[in-house]
Amino acid sequence: MTPRRLILAQTSFLGDVVLTTPLWRALRDALPETEVWWLVRPDAAPIVVPLAGAGRVLVFDKRGGDGGPGGLARVAARLRALDFDVAIAVQRSLRTALTLVLAGIPERIGFAGAAGSPLYHHRVAHRGAHARDRLLALAAPLGVVPQPAPAPQLATDPAADAAVAALLGDAGVAEGEELLVVAPGAAWETKRWPAASFAALVRALVPGTFGRVAVVGTAGDRGHAAAIAREVDGVADRSPVLDLTGRTTTAELVAVLARAALLVANDSAPAHIAAALGRPVVSLFGPTVPAQGFAPLGAHVRVVERALACRPCSRHGSAYCPIGTHECLAGLRESEVAAAVRGLLGADAGAAPAPAGGVA
Ligand code: SF4
């Protein structure tokens, strides 16, 4: 029987949410009569609202107002009121499974071997080379097996587009100007290429290969932006470095990335977002490796990494390098990254990237 209303419970990091969009898209396309809703963390809502519409996105603030057993019960009550008939637990946590049980959702799908798997009616093997494919398998119990597998795809929010157009316009960035974007942040310290390396890269590329560079990230990344600004010479009184760290909402970050001629980022959420917008991406991998299945997916993505016996040393990165050298990223030279940037630009010449900001 075709579900009437289905919830995709994905309360993980932004990059994981981006890699879940192919599952959402497969369900939407194969089950047009089904309302497909999202349950996400507050920071991920602006990512999925342009896809599903604000009316089909629910927020689970598990680290904030919805924390603890009381918060779990409140979220379950919100789900119960909406009378979902199918739930897909994208995450492998017991908390997610308990929430879906308390919500009284009669058909629950999740991964075999997950902490909450005894609470699922359908247990799907966690197999596949890439997270996108592992997640897509969760649609199989509903008879949905898309061929070929859809790629991650995002759309921008029109209000955020307008805000970013104004922000860039005020900074003298013309519509259509080739804008390099760099995202020096990452969730874990060991996944960060050093600020001095980002600065040296920008000095090699701006001005010249690109006219301007925008640095995106949180307020905690301001040191990187300052280091880059110190390294890059201005033209007359105009610095080519636009510091947007701590100045954009998530929706505006997506809109900035949609304007990027190319993004250089660590193994982090901006790399996934820009790739899903069809933008060229050079992503720098250190303690993690693409073979773990979490690399950004897109037609214009290059991963730069060093061949070291210690890699990978963790699944998601860590606060400290276990061997104390951080040579995976500290030893990555800006000339190698600049070569990857120029190589990607050359490969893309004549083959225009997908239009930014839209979803079919
Ligand atoms: S152990 Fe190797 S891969 Fe891990 S952080 Fe250190 S240098 Fe990088």
XYZ file of C-alpha atoms and ligand atoms in Angstrom:
368
model
C 0.000 0.000 0.000
C 1.299 3.466 -0.857
C 2.047 5.472 2.298
C -0.106 8.542 2.777
C 2.419 10.427 4.948
C 6.067 9.464 5.540
C 8.748 10.997 7.769
C 12.481 10.890 7.029
C 14.198 11.203 10.398
C 17.696 12.616 9.794
C 18.986 14.636 12.738
C 22.677 14.379 11.928
C 25.152 16.939 10.544
C 24.521 19.155 7.497
C 26.716 17.053 5.226
C 24.771 13.922 6.152
C 21.522 15.735 5.399
C 22.842 16.659 1.940
C 23.699 12.995 1.329
C 20.118 12.086 2.306
C 18.587 14.270 -0.412
C 18.851 11.460 -3.034
C 16.669 9.280 -0.765
C 14.140 12.111 -0.430
C 14.176 12.643 -4.169
C 13.755 8.919 -4.943
C 10.736 8.712 -2.624
C 9.213 11.902 -3.998
C 9.563 10.734 -7.603
C 8.417 7.129 -7.063
C 5.583 7.884 -4.637
C 3.937 11.074 -5.914
C 0.830 10.489 -3.781
C 2.896 10.324 -0.585
C 3.670 13.350 1.563
C 7.389 13.032 2.317
C 8.376 15.034 5.421
C 11.761 15.684 7.048
C 12.722 15.605 10.739
C 16.045 17.485 11.075
C 18.153 19.554 13.458
C 17.429 23.311 13.492
C 20.549 24.176 11.484
C 19.584 21.730 8.726
C 16.040 23.015 8.239
C 17.132 25.813 5.837
C 18.806 23.138 3.685
C 15.668 21.061 3.168
C 12.929 23.702 3.257
C 13.633 24.823 -0.361
C 13.227 21.164 -1.416
C 10.219 20.028 0.561
C 8.554 23.297 1.561
C 8.429 24.718 5.082
C 5.173 22.868 5.717
C 6.897 19.502 5.477
C 9.927 20.110 7.679
C 9.902 19.386 11.415
C 12.720 20.334 13.765
C 14.200 18.157 16.518
C 16.484 20.376 18.597
C 18.028 17.415 20.391
C 21.024 19.408 21.698
C 18.805 22.291 22.829
C 15.155 22.695 23.691
C 14.232 19.128 22.759
C 17.006 17.514 24.812
C 16.419 14.764 27.371
C 13.446 12.434 27.802
C 11.000 15.358 28.022
C 12.133 16.769 24.691
C 11.977 13.370 23.057
C 8.388 12.971 24.307
C 7.439 16.411 22.970
C 8.840 15.660 19.507
C 7.085 12.284 19.533
C 3.817 14.041 20.396
C 4.288 16.426 17.460
C 4.838 13.463 15.146
C 1.865 11.580 16.609
C -0.403 14.550 15.915
C 0.537 14.377 12.238
C -0.430 10.697 11.995
C 2.475 9.406 9.882
C 1.996 5.887 8.583
C 5.667 5.213 7.671
C 8.942 6.381 9.220
C 12.445 5.950 7.859
C 15.169 6.236 10.498
C 18.173 7.452 8.552
C 20.266 7.621 11.698
C 21.316 4.570 13.622
C 20.597 5.961 17.085
C 18.347 4.496 19.764
C 16.938 7.967 20.438
C 15.594 8.226 16.884
C 14.035 4.758 17.083
C 12.418 5.499 20.459
C 11.010 8.780 19.150
C 9.358 6.999 16.224
C 7.929 4.289 18.510
C 6.551 6.869 20.952
C 5.017 8.694 17.979
C 2.984 5.565 17.264
C 4.165 5.315 13.650
C 2.964 1.873 12.587
C 5.647 1.013 9.977
C 9.263 1.792 10.810
C 12.262 1.256 8.537
C 15.885 1.478 9.637
C 19.310 -0.117 9.425
C 20.004 -3.641 10.630
C 22.587 -3.520 13.393
C 21.581 -0.015 14.470
C 21.117 0.603 18.177
C 17.379 0.902 17.636
C 17.008 -1.883 15.069
C 14.850 -4.160 17.312
C 12.261 -1.368 17.126
C 12.061 -1.397 13.313
C 9.700 -3.500 11.198
C 12.092 -3.484 8.222
C 15.834 -3.826 8.887
C 17.950 -2.878 5.882
C 21.564 -4.013 5.483
C 24.031 -1.117 5.878
C 25.912 -1.843 2.643
C 27.297 0.176 -0.237
C 30.468 2.027 -1.077
C 29.018 5.485 -0.506
C 26.648 6.832 2.167
C 24.284 7.979 -0.590
C 23.819 4.372 -1.719
C 23.533 2.995 1.806
C 20.788 5.533 2.530
C 18.954 4.910 -0.734
C 18.578 1.243 0.269
C 16.184 2.392 3.001
C 13.575 2.980 0.282
C 13.642 -0.641 -0.887
C 11.037 -1.940 1.622
C 8.602 0.474 -0.054
C 9.416 -0.957 -3.477
C 11.533 2.075 -4.436
C 14.839 1.152 -6.097
C 15.918 4.102 -8.282
C 18.148 3.393 -11.268
C 20.358 5.264 -11.728
C 20.822 6.528 -8.200
C 20.002 10.228 -7.958
C 22.775 12.628 -7.006
C 22.533 14.988 -4.019
C 20.773 18.126 -5.133
C 19.877 21.320 -3.300
C 18.018 24.520 -4.069
C 18.458 28.014 -2.692
C 15.961 30.093 -0.756
C 14.804 33.150 -2.771
C 14.974 35.464 0.258
C 18.511 34.281 1.000
C 19.453 34.778 -2.664
C 18.270 38.372 -2.435
C 20.103 38.979 0.857
C 23.334 37.566 -0.566
C 22.976 39.555 -3.775
C 22.719 42.698 -1.631
C 25.647 41.646 0.581
C 27.909 40.896 -2.375
C 26.688 43.950 -4.250
C 27.545 46.207 -1.283
C 31.035 44.680 -1.315
C 31.423 45.508 -4.996
C 31.023 41.965 -6.321
C 29.217 42.188 -9.627
C 26.586 39.673 -10.693
C 28.428 36.968 -12.632
C 31.889 37.966 -11.298
C 34.189 34.946 -10.846
C 34.148 34.498 -7.092
C 36.435 32.024 -5.358
C 34.904 30.849 -2.087
C 36.983 29.241 0.643
C 35.553 27.486 3.694
C 38.408 26.936 6.148
C 36.282 25.476 8.968
C 35.498 21.896 9.912
C 33.755 20.162 12.775
C 37.051 18.676 14.051
C 40.449 20.303 14.417
C 42.311 17.526 12.581
C 40.136 18.089 9.482
C 41.307 21.706 9.126
C 43.960 22.702 6.626
C 46.070 25.352 8.429
C 45.056 29.002 8.098
C 48.488 29.898 6.687
C 48.003 27.300 3.927
C 44.599 28.696 2.973
C 46.155 32.173 2.939
C 49.008 31.038 0.691
C 46.536 29.365 -1.670
C 44.469 32.518 -1.972
C 47.612 34.557 -2.592
C 48.423 32.206 -5.481
C 44.953 32.502 -7.026
C 43.701 36.034 -6.222
C 43.871 38.314 -8.039
C 44.605 36.444 -11.224
C 42.732 33.168 -11.548
C 39.850 34.773 -9.615
C 39.034 38.430 -9.072
C 37.678 38.134 -5.540
C 37.556 35.614 -2.720
C 34.843 35.168 -0.102
C 35.708 33.419 3.147
C 32.691 31.622 4.647
C 32.268 29.947 8.003
C 31.281 30.619 11.565
C 32.513 33.439 13.764
C 35.104 30.945 14.997
C 36.717 30.994 11.537
C 37.451 34.747 11.635
C 41.113 34.088 12.383
C 41.400 32.272 9.066
C 39.714 35.121 7.231
C 42.077 37.632 8.870
C 45.108 35.517 7.946
C 43.947 35.389 4.333
C 43.276 39.142 4.222
C 46.808 39.832 5.536
C 48.339 37.768 2.739
C 46.445 39.165 -0.229
C 47.269 42.550 -1.651
C 44.465 44.967 -2.327
C 43.990 46.880 -5.515
C 43.844 50.606 -4.686
C 41.686 50.726 -1.567
C 39.677 47.593 -2.394
C 40.659 44.315 -0.751
C 39.852 41.277 -2.874
C 39.048 39.393 0.348
C 35.454 39.424 1.491
C 35.125 38.110 5.043
C 31.689 36.524 5.462
C 32.591 34.425 8.518
C 29.844 34.666 11.106
C 27.796 36.891 8.795
C 25.534 34.407 7.001
C 22.624 32.242 8.056
C 22.630 28.665 6.804
C 20.279 29.649 3.976
C 22.583 32.532 3.048
C 25.623 30.254 3.150
C 23.853 28.049 0.585
C 23.142 31.137 -1.528
C 26.805 32.265 -1.357
C 27.979 28.800 -2.374
C 25.549 28.879 -5.297
C 27.385 32.023 -6.490
C 30.837 30.389 -6.215
C 32.893 29.975 -9.357
C 34.711 27.349 -7.282
C 34.886 26.335 -3.616
C 37.947 25.152 -1.723
C 36.968 23.479 1.542
C 38.012 20.840 4.007
C 36.032 17.604 4.314
C 33.062 19.570 5.651
C 29.445 20.575 5.065
C 30.148 23.458 2.620
C 31.852 20.982 0.264
C 28.729 18.794 0.237
C 26.422 21.779 -0.206
C 28.387 23.317 -3.087
C 28.693 19.940 -4.845
C 24.929 19.433 -4.522
C 24.434 22.872 -6.082
C 26.512 21.782 -9.074
C 29.426 24.073 -8.258
C 33.085 23.047 -8.776
C 34.608 21.896 -5.482
C 38.159 21.105 -4.390
C 37.937 19.278 -1.062
C 40.935 18.615 1.189
C 40.956 15.301 3.029
C 43.231 14.522 5.989
C 42.268 12.053 8.715
C 39.358 10.747 6.640
C 39.411 9.192 3.163
C 36.805 9.096 0.370
C 36.702 5.291 0.598
C 34.836 5.679 3.898
C 31.897 6.748 1.768
C 31.299 10.344 2.870
C 33.027 12.342 0.129
C 31.018 15.084 -1.589
C 29.277 13.825 -4.707
C 29.110 15.912 -7.841
C 30.279 16.103 -11.425
C 32.836 18.804 -10.605
C 34.463 17.567 -7.396
C 38.182 16.944 -6.849
C 39.575 15.522 -3.621
C 43.153 16.456 -2.702
C 44.876 14.167 -0.214
C 48.269 12.754 0.741
C 49.208 9.090 0.577
C 50.126 8.316 4.188
C 50.084 5.025 6.039
C 48.318 6.621 9.023
C 45.253 7.576 6.945
C 42.457 7.199 7.765
C 42.833 7.505 11.518
C 39.190 8.150 12.323
C 35.713 8.034 10.880
C 34.790 11.691 11.380
C 38.007 13.434 12.461
C 39.229 14.166 15.979
C 40.481 16.978 18.176
C 44.121 15.809 18.137
C 46.335 13.969 15.698
C 47.019 10.538 17.245
C 50.678 10.668 16.160
C 51.131 14.343 16.903
C 52.256 15.516 13.453
C 49.031 16.330 11.549
C 51.105 15.786 8.453
C 48.052 14.701 6.434
C 46.964 18.338 6.157
C 49.877 20.339 7.584
C 52.049 18.718 4.907
C 49.631 19.456 2.064
C 51.212 22.222 -0.015
C 49.235 25.122 -1.446
C 50.848 24.485 -4.833
C 49.183 21.036 -4.957
C 45.794 22.539 -4.117
C 46.267 25.390 -6.591
C 47.107 22.816 -9.271
C 43.888 20.934 -8.452
C 41.920 24.194 -8.711
C 43.422 25.033 -12.097
C 42.983 21.461 -13.270
C 39.314 21.477 -12.336
C 38.764 24.843 -14.014
C 40.482 23.513 -17.128
C 38.446 20.309 -17.102
C 35.247 22.288 -16.727
C 36.080 24.746 -19.490
C 33.590 24.152 -22.267
C 31.469 21.918 -20.040
C 29.430 24.350 -17.993
C 28.516 23.203 -14.480
C 24.865 22.609 -13.707
C 22.903 25.795 -13.055
C 23.147 26.834 -9.428
C 20.283 27.040 -7.043
C 17.660 24.909 -8.768
C 16.246 21.449 -8.228
C 14.305 19.485 -10.774
S 47.267 10.216 12.329
Fe 47.739 10.709 10.213
S 45.735 10.940 9.263
Fe 45.396 11.074 11.465
S 45.460 13.276 11.929
Fe 47.530 12.432 12.237
S 48.605 12.784 10.299
Fe 46.396 12.979 9.911
